[in-house]
Amino acid sequence: MHPTVTRVTERIIRRSRDSRQDYLRRMDALGRQSPHRAALSCGNLAHGFAACQPGDKQTLKLMNQANVAMVSAYNDMLSAHQPYATFPDVIRQAAHGMGSVAQFAGGTPAMCDGVTQGQPGMELSLVSRDVIAMSTAVALSHNMFDAALLLGICDKIVPGLLIGALSFGYLPIVLVPAGPMPSGLPNKEKQRIRQLYAEGRVGREELLEAESQSYHSPGTCTFYGTANSNQLLVEVMGLHLPGAAFVNPGTPLREALTRAATEQVIRLSRPNGGDLGLAHMVSEKSIVNALVALLATGGSTNHTLHWVAIARAAGIHIDWDDYSELSRATPLLTRIYPNGDADVNHFHQAGGTPLLIRELLDAGLLHEDVDTVVGRGLRAYIQGPVLENGKLRWRPAATASADSSVLRPVSAAFAAEGGLTVVEGNLGRGIIKTSAVAPEHQVVEAPARVFDDQSQLAEAFERGELNSDFVAVVRWQGPVANGMPELHKLTPYLGSLQDHGYRVALVTDGRMSGASGKVPAAIHVYPEAARGGPLSRVRDGDMIRVDATGGQLSIALSEDELASREPAVPDLTGNQSGLGRELFSWFRHGASEAEKGATLFFRDHND
Ligand SMILES: O=C(O)[C@H](O)[C@@H](O)[C@H](O)[C@H](O)COP(=O)(O)O
Ligand code: SF4
């Protein structure tokens, strides 16, 4: 094993010892009470299978066959989740083929960050992760189940499903992906037209046409943002079938994988002799594997929040120093938009996740000794699914990348490091992803231009006021202020200024999309402005240094000068209501700081 991976893993194990042991003790005790259906009264049970067919009722009475819960984030709004409309019938049929039953236990919400990007609804995006976790728990709390399948893909949905399911970690649980839409207008061309529109050089009709050609059919958007980072990380954690992440929806292979996931989770269930649940599969080592995979692929910065919260749900404590230390030891092996021109279909065709796993395992950067949904050992994931005469088979991964512009071996990495760094100083602590930032832009020192929301920056750009070197400070964007939205709409403006030769950077207590990239952005900065953090004291003209190579985030003021300033007082009344935001003030008051996952859960926030 690479010494850094060993050192960080051991540190996480030590830091998590008490909470991890407590979590596993609770899960193992619950596991010994299986089948939980047996603890239900006749009335409970009758309600639980009242709507079932007679054969299923008989099966559920007997207790010796598995009842599989489906928890699904299906809706027609997310192109990525629309394919799930047909999955429950495929799953039920596969369960019957195993003499078992599958029940749709509950649905969860699923927000499309693409629809809400730049809109007030985006202020509900992060909290929707915790709502999804709670919805997952409500679904599984019927206690009728011996196993579960989680149907979800996008940004907050996989994290929310996992956080909720980990409260039922005594159950075997398999995630069921649906896959990316076929490639449309290349993401880089879409971004070029967006910048032309931002500069007033093309009209709305041309922009809408380009966007519609890029996002054109059912399936996950093809950029390597948070959704596709979810898929890759879950595969590297061994929580869905090998090579399942990026098979396109609506294909015979995708349907065969859904059936196979159902059959596999039934095999893992206690009525069929299984004894391992999700709790043992989400371990310190599999969490480290996820972080290494995130870093090796330039994955979404959102996972410096979500994977902290997922780990915490399994009694495991990770922090941003773990990410940045692993980043320094993890080579960048992929170039997928926004870190390059290719999309996830090209990555999959070049060899995809199975080949990436082999490279990282052989380099000692992944733990092989982990429990997965297909058994012990991650080497089982160095294979991909194919249909041969209608039969689903797994074939060994390619021995070399089919496209070295997208996926490379460790021996010829795109960069020696993963490019995720902690930045800190007298402006607070945040993170910066440099895998999509050109080396000449990784240190920016310039006067501050302060904005209280992203629309103010857009308006200043359109008035031609930003044609200079500057550091945009966009504050009041943290969980307490307005729910911590993504500020991805800033990308075309800042990207255009960078392309015109200005040295620009962003500093914010908010988030960026996983699909943001080329402008250096210190994000998730805390203490957030609305909690009295230093960003509340920054004024236009202050010299600010964003240094991704040195890990520095500072303002050229002495401690006394900064402390002597009165913090700005924002008007956040507009963020307290509208589009349901009035229902989520509990999140704005209770969310933990970014490095603790910006979540409501785990009351010992400060542990
Ligand atoms: O983290 C992410 O990956 C984003 O939340 C993504 O899911 C969202 O859709 C963005 O908005 C990118 O898409 P656009 O560039 O089309 O906005
Ligand atoms: S990847 Fe983003 S934009 Fe695409 S469907 Fe998922 S949430 Fe929506």
XYZ file of C-alpha atoms and ligand atoms in Angstrom:
632
model
C 0.000 0.000 0.000
C 1.079 3.569 -0.644
C 2.366 4.941 2.713
C 0.109 8.003 2.519
C -2.995 5.857 2.032
C -1.928 3.670 4.948
C -1.200 6.689 7.167
C -4.467 8.483 6.411
C -6.506 5.282 6.782
C -4.946 4.488 10.154
C -5.550 8.062 11.312
C -9.213 7.821 10.329
C -9.561 4.445 12.074
C -8.029 5.867 15.254
C -10.132 9.049 15.131
C -13.319 7.023 14.533
C -12.734 4.142 16.925
C -15.418 4.882 19.530
C -18.136 6.104 17.176
C -17.440 3.300 14.671
C -17.580 0.611 17.360
C -20.804 2.073 18.716
C -22.314 2.145 15.238
C -21.317 -1.453 14.402
C -22.513 -2.655 17.811
C -25.946 -1.165 17.121
C -26.094 -2.580 13.600
C -24.951 -6.053 14.631
C -27.542 -6.136 17.399
C -30.255 -5.173 14.917
C -28.927 -7.780 12.509
C -29.411 -10.504 15.093
C -33.119 -9.587 15.324
C -33.683 -10.502 11.660
C -36.082 -11.236 10.104
C -37.568 -8.031 11.440
C -40.855 -8.896 9.789
C -41.222 -11.612 12.435
C -41.462 -8.937 15.134
C -44.509 -7.388 13.499
C -47.963 -8.148 14.794
C -50.531 -9.852 12.591
C -52.152 -6.500 12.094
C -48.840 -4.877 11.085
C -48.102 -7.717 8.704
C -51.571 -7.731 7.181
C -51.241 -4.020 6.484
C -47.777 -4.626 5.092
C -48.911 -7.113 2.478
C -52.591 -6.170 2.015
C -51.987 -4.974 -1.523
C -49.734 -7.882 -2.493
C -50.705 -10.704 -4.793
C -51.683 -13.941 -2.986
C -48.368 -15.591 -3.820
C -46.412 -12.728 -2.315
C -48.588 -12.753 0.788
C -47.760 -16.408 1.292
C -44.043 -15.748 0.825
C -44.090 -12.883 3.302
C -45.911 -14.978 5.905
C -43.257 -17.695 5.745
C -40.302 -15.464 6.766
C -37.882 -17.786 4.993
C -37.606 -15.763 1.815
C -36.349 -12.246 1.289
C -38.532 -9.197 1.040
C -36.588 -6.523 -0.857
C -37.340 -2.842 -0.244
C -37.084 -0.506 -3.181
C -36.339 3.107 -2.223
C -36.503 5.184 -5.361
C -35.837 8.805 -6.231
C -37.703 8.479 -9.506
C -39.212 11.557 -11.096
C -39.588 12.919 -14.630
C -37.750 16.148 -13.797
C -34.239 14.733 -13.620
C -33.205 13.291 -16.969
C -31.008 10.954 -14.904
C -33.896 9.578 -12.855
C -36.588 9.416 -15.523
C -35.468 5.881 -16.595
C -36.342 4.600 -13.102
C -40.027 4.674 -14.120
C -39.720 1.121 -15.430
C -37.287 -0.331 -12.888
C -39.759 -1.486 -10.184
C -41.478 -3.982 -12.491
C -38.105 -5.375 -13.604
C -37.089 -5.692 -9.947
C -40.349 -7.350 -8.872
C -40.046 -9.868 -11.709
C -36.428 -10.640 -10.799
C -37.386 -11.100 -7.141
C -40.170 -13.514 -8.072
C -37.635 -15.432 -10.129
C -35.735 -15.936 -6.872
C -38.849 -16.989 -4.910
C -38.739 -13.636 -3.140
C -40.761 -10.436 -3.031
C -39.857 -6.815 -3.803
C -41.968 -3.963 -2.487
C -41.719 -0.293 -3.421
C -41.100 0.819 0.145
C -40.949 4.534 -0.467
C -39.954 7.349 -2.725
C -37.634 10.225 -1.981
C -37.477 13.697 -3.450
C -34.812 14.408 -6.046
C -33.851 17.921 -7.026
C -32.319 18.642 -10.393
C -29.527 21.126 -9.811
C -29.533 21.899 -13.502
C -33.132 23.093 -13.405
C -32.574 25.125 -10.211
C -29.067 26.388 -11.042
C -29.039 30.166 -10.557
C -32.631 30.059 -9.290
C -33.990 30.519 -5.750
C -34.899 26.815 -5.670
C -31.177 25.990 -5.535
C -31.287 27.180 -1.914
C -33.173 23.963 -1.094
C -30.659 21.760 -2.869
C -28.293 20.931 -0.022
C -31.057 20.472 2.547
C -32.789 18.115 0.111
C -29.929 15.688 0.772
C -30.948 15.478 4.425
C -34.627 15.280 3.484
C -33.780 12.350 1.181
C -31.942 10.662 4.052
C -34.961 11.067 6.295
C -37.313 9.872 3.521
C -35.146 6.775 3.080
C -35.418 6.062 6.790
C -39.191 6.522 6.710
C -39.434 4.014 3.848
C -37.268 1.382 5.557
C -38.796 1.964 8.998
C -41.728 -0.303 8.021
C -39.338 -3.062 9.085
C -40.763 -5.511 6.578
C -37.476 -6.038 4.809
C -34.473 -8.333 4.530
C -32.629 -6.283 1.893
C -32.929 -3.017 -0.010
C -32.229 -1.538 -3.413
C -31.553 2.197 -3.668
C -32.488 3.878 -6.943
C -30.826 7.256 -7.230
C -28.039 8.968 -9.125
C -27.791 12.716 -8.860
C -25.972 15.138 -6.675
C -27.717 15.068 -3.302
C -29.655 11.881 -3.949
C -26.990 9.167 -3.633
C -25.534 10.845 -0.519
C -29.007 11.185 1.009
C -29.964 7.580 0.184
C -26.707 6.298 1.686
C -26.978 8.426 4.840
C -30.543 7.199 5.400
C -29.776 3.572 4.523
C -26.816 3.495 6.919
C -29.321 3.675 9.774
C -30.365 0.233 8.464
C -26.817 -0.916 7.876
C -27.642 -4.431 9.138
C -29.454 -4.983 5.804
C -27.639 -5.904 2.602
C -28.150 -2.904 0.307
C -27.248 -2.498 -3.360
C -27.393 0.750 -5.310
C -28.987 0.548 -8.748
C -27.750 3.110 -11.333
C -29.505 3.965 -14.586
C -26.584 5.414 -16.565
C -25.699 8.473 -18.662
C -27.573 9.771 -21.678
C -25.759 9.290 -24.997
C -23.295 12.075 -25.864
C -24.822 15.190 -27.399
C -23.334 18.611 -28.109
C -19.899 18.477 -26.430
C -19.859 20.147 -23.011
C -16.966 22.408 -24.041
C -18.981 23.714 -27.032
C -21.993 24.278 -24.761
C -19.746 26.297 -22.413
C -18.337 28.309 -25.354
C -21.833 29.329 -26.444
C -22.703 30.212 -22.849
C -19.742 32.583 -22.725
C -20.745 34.113 -26.077
C -24.231 34.657 -24.652
C -22.767 36.204 -21.482
C -20.798 38.579 -23.742
C -23.934 39.447 -25.707
C -22.579 37.899 -28.904
C -25.332 35.258 -29.380
C -29.030 35.390 -28.563
C -31.252 33.342 -26.235
C -32.566 31.188 -29.094
C -29.058 30.033 -30.055
C -28.186 29.402 -26.397
C -31.344 27.350 -25.784
C -30.637 25.293 -28.902
C -27.113 24.528 -27.715
C -28.289 23.620 -24.200
C -31.015 21.387 -25.637
C -28.534 19.550 -27.854
C -26.296 18.975 -24.855
C -29.071 17.772 -22.518
C -31.198 15.864 -25.001
C -32.679 12.607 -23.631
C -33.205 10.327 -20.584
C -30.068 9.583 -18.598
C -27.517 11.412 -16.508
C -25.929 14.530 -18.000
C -22.621 13.524 -19.493
C -20.256 15.965 -17.713
C -18.223 14.676 -14.780
C -20.119 16.581 -12.127
C -21.507 15.493 -8.807
C -23.941 12.931 -10.209
C -21.354 11.032 -12.198
C -18.841 11.418 -9.381
C -21.460 9.652 -7.208
C -21.649 6.784 -9.671
C -17.909 6.315 -9.865
C -17.347 6.560 -6.100
C -20.140 4.091 -5.327
C -18.646 1.603 -7.778
C -15.176 1.985 -6.249
C -16.790 1.391 -2.843
C -18.255 -1.849 -4.196
C -21.844 -0.772 -3.523
C -23.230 -1.526 -6.944
C -22.365 -4.233 -9.466
C -18.954 -4.086 -11.170
C -18.909 -1.847 -14.246
C -22.544 -0.809 -13.747
C -22.067 2.960 -13.420
C -21.941 4.175 -16.999
C -24.007 1.707 -19.029
C -26.610 3.765 -20.895
C -30.300 3.573 -19.886
C -32.916 1.923 -22.080
C -30.513 -0.788 -23.220
C -30.794 -4.585 -22.740
C -27.543 -4.500 -20.773
C -28.916 -1.893 -18.359
C -32.040 -3.979 -17.745
C -29.944 -7.109 -17.233
C -27.854 -5.252 -14.639
C -30.996 -4.171 -12.767
C -32.208 -7.769 -12.643
C -28.772 -8.955 -11.535
C -28.628 -6.343 -8.741
C -31.963 -7.640 -7.456
C -30.798 -11.253 -7.532
C -27.528 -10.330 -5.814
C -29.123 -8.427 -2.938
C -31.442 -11.420 -2.349
C -28.432 -13.753 -2.231
C -26.894 -11.449 0.392
C -30.055 -11.485 2.558
C -30.221 -13.401 5.830
C -33.029 -15.764 4.694
C -30.505 -16.855 2.054
C -27.606 -17.228 4.469
C -26.113 -13.762 4.122
C -24.721 -11.992 7.171
C -23.110 -8.813 5.896
C -24.951 -5.539 5.639
C -24.179 -2.077 4.328
C -22.617 -1.157 7.698
C -19.637 -3.428 7.022
C -19.309 -2.420 3.383
C -19.072 1.290 4.238
C -15.851 1.031 6.235
C -12.877 3.318 6.830
C -11.077 1.569 3.965
C -13.937 1.822 1.487
C -14.385 5.499 2.395
C -10.681 6.104 1.726
C -11.109 4.244 -1.565
C -13.889 6.655 -2.493
C -11.716 9.681 -1.674
C -8.813 8.327 -3.722
C -11.148 7.706 -6.680
C -12.557 11.243 -6.327
C -9.037 12.679 -6.382
C -7.756 10.475 -9.209
C -10.586 11.707 -11.453
C -10.977 15.384 -10.481
C -14.439 14.662 -9.130
C -16.968 17.066 -7.705
C -16.029 19.412 -4.861
C -19.478 18.710 -3.393
C -18.018 15.459 -2.123
C -15.948 17.342 0.407
C -19.328 17.809 2.087
C -21.321 14.726 1.109
C -18.744 12.031 1.759
C -18.001 13.576 5.146
C -21.695 13.183 6.010
C -21.893 9.659 4.560
C -18.838 8.565 6.530
C -20.286 10.108 9.693
C -23.499 8.102 9.190
C -21.327 4.969 9.428
C -19.560 6.225 12.563
C -16.494 7.322 10.597
C -14.879 10.784 10.904
C -13.006 12.250 7.960
C -11.850 15.833 7.425
C -10.421 18.001 4.650
C -6.827 17.310 5.681
C -7.511 13.656 4.820
C -8.628 14.727 1.335
C -5.695 17.076 0.729
C -3.090 14.643 2.039
C -4.487 11.869 -0.172
C -4.624 14.365 -3.062
C -0.882 14.979 -2.842
C -0.294 11.225 -3.253
C -2.970 10.512 -5.873
C -2.200 11.034 -9.562
C -4.837 12.498 -11.864
C -5.743 9.673 -14.273
C -8.707 11.099 -16.158
C -9.625 14.210 -18.131
C -13.432 14.337 -18.201
C -15.271 17.651 -18.611
C -14.882 20.124 -16.876
C -11.368 18.756 -16.449
C -11.081 18.000 -20.167
C -13.113 17.703 -23.379
C -14.361 14.124 -22.974
C -17.573 13.049 -21.262
C -18.404 9.991 -19.151
C -19.422 7.968 -22.208
C -15.927 8.484 -23.630
C -14.447 7.536 -20.247
C -16.518 4.334 -20.184
C -15.530 3.480 -23.744
C -11.852 4.108 -22.925
C -11.963 1.420 -20.232
C -13.925 3.203 -17.544
C -14.136 2.452 -13.848
C -12.875 -1.165 -13.998
C -9.628 -0.050 -15.639
C -9.274 2.889 -13.243
C -9.690 0.509 -10.272
C -6.989 -1.819 -11.590
C -4.557 1.076 -12.045
C -5.174 2.407 -8.548
C -5.080 -1.037 -6.910
C -1.820 -1.951 -8.638
C -0.325 1.348 -7.469
C -1.293 0.555 -3.867
C -3.666 3.516 -3.783
C -6.843 1.518 -3.094
C -7.557 -0.979 -0.324
C -8.293 -4.388 -1.823
C -9.445 -5.965 1.448
C -12.954 -4.522 1.565
C -16.426 -6.104 1.628
C -18.465 -5.406 -1.486
C -21.903 -6.415 -2.736
C -20.270 -9.171 -4.788
C -18.085 -10.490 -1.946
C -14.744 -9.829 -0.299
C -12.079 -8.020 -2.313
C -12.082 -5.088 -4.708
C -10.292 -7.001 -7.472
C -13.714 -8.377 -8.436
C -14.373 -4.885 -9.811
C -11.702 -5.119 -12.457
C -14.279 -6.462 -14.844
C -17.175 -5.152 -16.837
C -20.629 -6.487 -17.794
C -21.499 -7.745 -21.298
C -24.474 -9.561 -22.776
C -23.502 -12.759 -24.588
C -26.427 -14.535 -26.301
C -28.724 -12.648 -23.986
C -26.828 -13.804 -20.901
C -25.157 -11.300 -18.559
C -21.474 -12.043 -18.110
C -18.546 -10.146 -16.607
C -15.382 -9.914 -18.673
C -11.948 -8.738 -17.452
C -11.290 -5.039 -17.881
C -9.161 -3.885 -20.784
C -5.442 -4.023 -20.008
C -4.874 -0.534 -21.414
C -6.901 2.614 -22.004
C -8.466 2.863 -25.437
C -8.092 6.660 -25.309
C -5.143 8.182 -23.469
C -6.649 11.667 -23.828
C -9.388 10.552 -21.376
C -7.988 7.785 -19.168
C -4.357 7.053 -18.420
C -2.284 4.605 -16.391
C -0.537 5.739 -13.209
C 2.751 5.538 -15.142
C 1.581 8.321 -17.486
C -0.798 10.362 -15.323
C -2.111 13.739 -16.438
C -0.778 15.207 -13.183
C 1.145 13.894 -10.207
C -1.547 15.041 -7.776
C -5.328 14.980 -7.602
C -5.623 18.759 -7.313
C -7.847 19.171 -4.288
C -6.332 21.444 -1.674
C -7.305 23.031 1.582
C -6.782 26.791 1.595
C -6.757 28.672 4.862
C -5.641 31.885 6.484
C -7.164 34.989 8.028
C -10.219 34.701 5.773
C -11.154 31.240 7.051
C -10.742 27.681 5.767
C -12.018 26.356 2.480
C -11.179 24.027 -0.376
C -10.049 24.586 -3.951
C -10.040 22.121 -6.852
C -7.243 22.803 -9.308
C -7.599 19.827 -11.682
C -9.433 22.090 -14.140
C -7.406 25.265 -13.370
C -4.391 26.009 -15.574
C -1.113 26.256 -13.599
C -0.746 29.974 -14.393
C -4.073 30.655 -12.671
C -3.489 28.764 -9.474
C -2.235 31.775 -7.539
C -4.199 35.011 -7.800
C -3.513 38.138 -5.724
C -5.810 41.042 -6.568
C -8.216 43.598 -5.102
C -11.507 42.303 -3.718
C -14.842 42.985 -5.369
C -17.526 42.089 -2.802
C -20.959 40.736 -3.822
C -23.864 39.673 -1.636
C -25.179 37.281 -4.254
C -24.238 35.931 -7.671
C -26.729 38.143 -9.560
C -24.851 41.256 -8.396
C -21.699 39.931 -10.080
C -23.608 39.176 -13.289
C -25.063 42.695 -13.319
C -21.630 44.273 -12.721
C -20.241 42.174 -15.589
C -23.030 43.306 -17.933
C -22.333 46.947 -16.980
C -18.717 46.366 -18.026
C -17.400 47.093 -14.531
C -15.312 43.942 -14.100
C -12.677 44.348 -16.818
C -9.716 44.129 -14.450
C -7.853 41.760 -12.152
C -9.960 41.040 -9.073
C -10.971 38.452 -6.502
C -14.757 38.085 -6.385
C -15.918 37.656 -2.787
C -19.476 36.262 -2.960
C -20.692 35.946 0.611
C -23.856 35.124 2.554
C -23.962 31.836 0.625
C -23.356 29.413 3.521
C -25.855 26.977 5.106
C -27.010 29.498 7.758
C -27.420 32.390 5.299
C -29.376 30.760 2.471
C -28.901 27.001 2.479
C -25.488 27.000 0.674
C -26.475 26.963 -3.028
C -24.185 26.217 -5.946
C -22.970 29.396 -7.685
C -22.336 27.776 -11.033
C -23.900 30.692 -12.938
C -20.753 32.657 -12.141
C -18.667 30.362 -14.336
C -19.353 31.946 -17.778
C -18.670 35.479 -16.483
C -15.477 34.654 -14.613
C -14.392 32.322 -17.412
C -14.883 35.080 -19.990
C -12.814 37.559 -17.955
C -10.070 34.962 -17.522
C -10.122 34.298 -21.278
C -9.699 38.035 -21.855
C -6.481 37.963 -19.863
C -7.646 39.201 -16.468
C -6.473 37.470 -13.324
C -9.666 36.510 -11.530
C -10.559 34.203 -8.650
C -13.600 33.473 -6.514
C -13.854 33.243 -2.720
C -17.192 32.150 -1.269
C -18.832 30.374 1.676
C -21.122 28.806 -0.907
C -20.650 25.833 -3.226
C -19.802 25.401 -6.873
C -21.241 22.779 -9.165
C -19.235 19.664 -9.792
C -19.219 20.888 -13.376
C -17.487 24.206 -12.592
C -13.856 24.392 -13.300
C -11.293 26.663 -14.888
C -11.425 29.693 -12.583
C -9.638 29.267 -9.208
C -12.386 29.157 -6.578
C -11.900 28.927 -2.807
C -15.273 27.527 -1.772
C -17.066 26.153 1.315
C -15.150 28.840 3.256
C -16.014 28.788 6.943
C -16.788 30.250 9.461
C -19.389 31.500 6.993
C -20.142 35.228 6.767
C -23.576 34.788 8.369
C -21.880 33.234 11.389
C -19.619 36.310 11.750
C -16.827 34.804 9.664
C -14.086 37.101 8.287
C -15.767 37.300 4.865
C -18.341 39.561 6.528
C -15.590 42.159 7.064
C -14.099 42.271 3.552
C -14.455 45.525 1.605
C -13.980 46.400 -2.082
C -10.325 47.059 -2.793
C -8.848 44.871 -0.020
C -5.925 42.883 -1.402
C -6.728 39.159 -1.314
C -4.493 36.201 -2.066
C -5.899 32.887 -3.272
C -2.979 30.488 -3.435
C -3.864 26.930 -4.426
C -0.241 25.826 -4.512
C 0.603 27.181 -1.053
C -2.811 26.490 0.429
C -3.275 30.129 1.433
C -6.465 32.239 1.651
C -5.665 35.643 3.091
C -6.453 39.348 3.142
C -3.663 41.947 3.418
C -4.879 43.296 6.779
C -3.547 42.787 10.264
C -5.600 40.757 12.730
C -6.421 43.950 14.642
C -7.442 45.849 11.504
C -9.740 43.020 10.422
C -11.184 42.564 13.916
C -11.758 46.300 14.309
C -14.044 46.396 11.268
C -17.798 46.247 11.751
C -19.132 43.173 9.923
C -21.497 43.967 7.059
C -25.154 43.270 7.826
C -26.912 41.504 4.953
C -30.584 41.600 4.128
C -31.441 37.892 4.030
C -35.176 38.301 4.309
C -35.504 37.386 0.638
C -33.925 34.009 1.403
C -36.258 33.116 4.254
C -39.378 32.413 2.218
C -40.635 31.670 -1.243
C -40.519 28.318 -3.071
C -40.969 26.630 0.309
C -37.848 28.094 1.902
C -40.017 29.103 4.863
C -40.269 25.381 5.660
C -36.513 24.930 5.997
C -35.390 27.492 8.537
C -34.527 24.543 10.833
C -31.771 23.630 8.377
C -30.443 27.164 8.177
C -30.246 27.278 11.962
C -28.985 23.761 12.572
C -26.608 22.831 9.792
C -23.039 22.036 10.818
C -20.085 23.785 9.214
C -18.908 22.714 5.766
C -16.039 20.533 6.966
C -18.513 18.555 9.097
C -20.703 17.944 6.058
C -23.074 20.942 6.409
C -25.701 18.594 7.747
C -28.374 18.549 10.387
C -27.569 15.099 11.624
C -25.082 13.759 14.174
C -25.905 16.106 17.032
C -22.348 15.973 18.352
C -21.323 18.365 15.576
C -18.148 19.198 17.379
C -16.915 15.684 18.004
O -22.705 19.383 -9.055
C -23.105 19.224 -10.195
O -22.632 18.426 -11.014
C -24.212 20.139 -10.617
O -25.124 20.337 -9.556
C -24.963 19.641 -11.795
O -25.733 18.526 -11.413
C -25.813 20.763 -12.288
O -26.581 20.349 -13.246
C -25.007 21.971 -12.748
O -25.918 22.981 -12.966
C -24.217 21.723 -13.996
O -25.065 21.798 -15.121
P -25.175 23.165 -15.975
O -23.776 23.582 -16.381
O -26.025 22.806 -17.142
O -25.829 24.156 -15.057
S -26.663 15.661 -13.471
Fe -27.433 17.582 -12.614
S -28.558 18.527 -14.288
Fe -28.248 16.385 -14.855
S -30.137 15.361 -14.181
Fe -28.649 15.177 -12.504
S -29.034 16.964 -11.187
Fe -30.073 17.350 -13.142
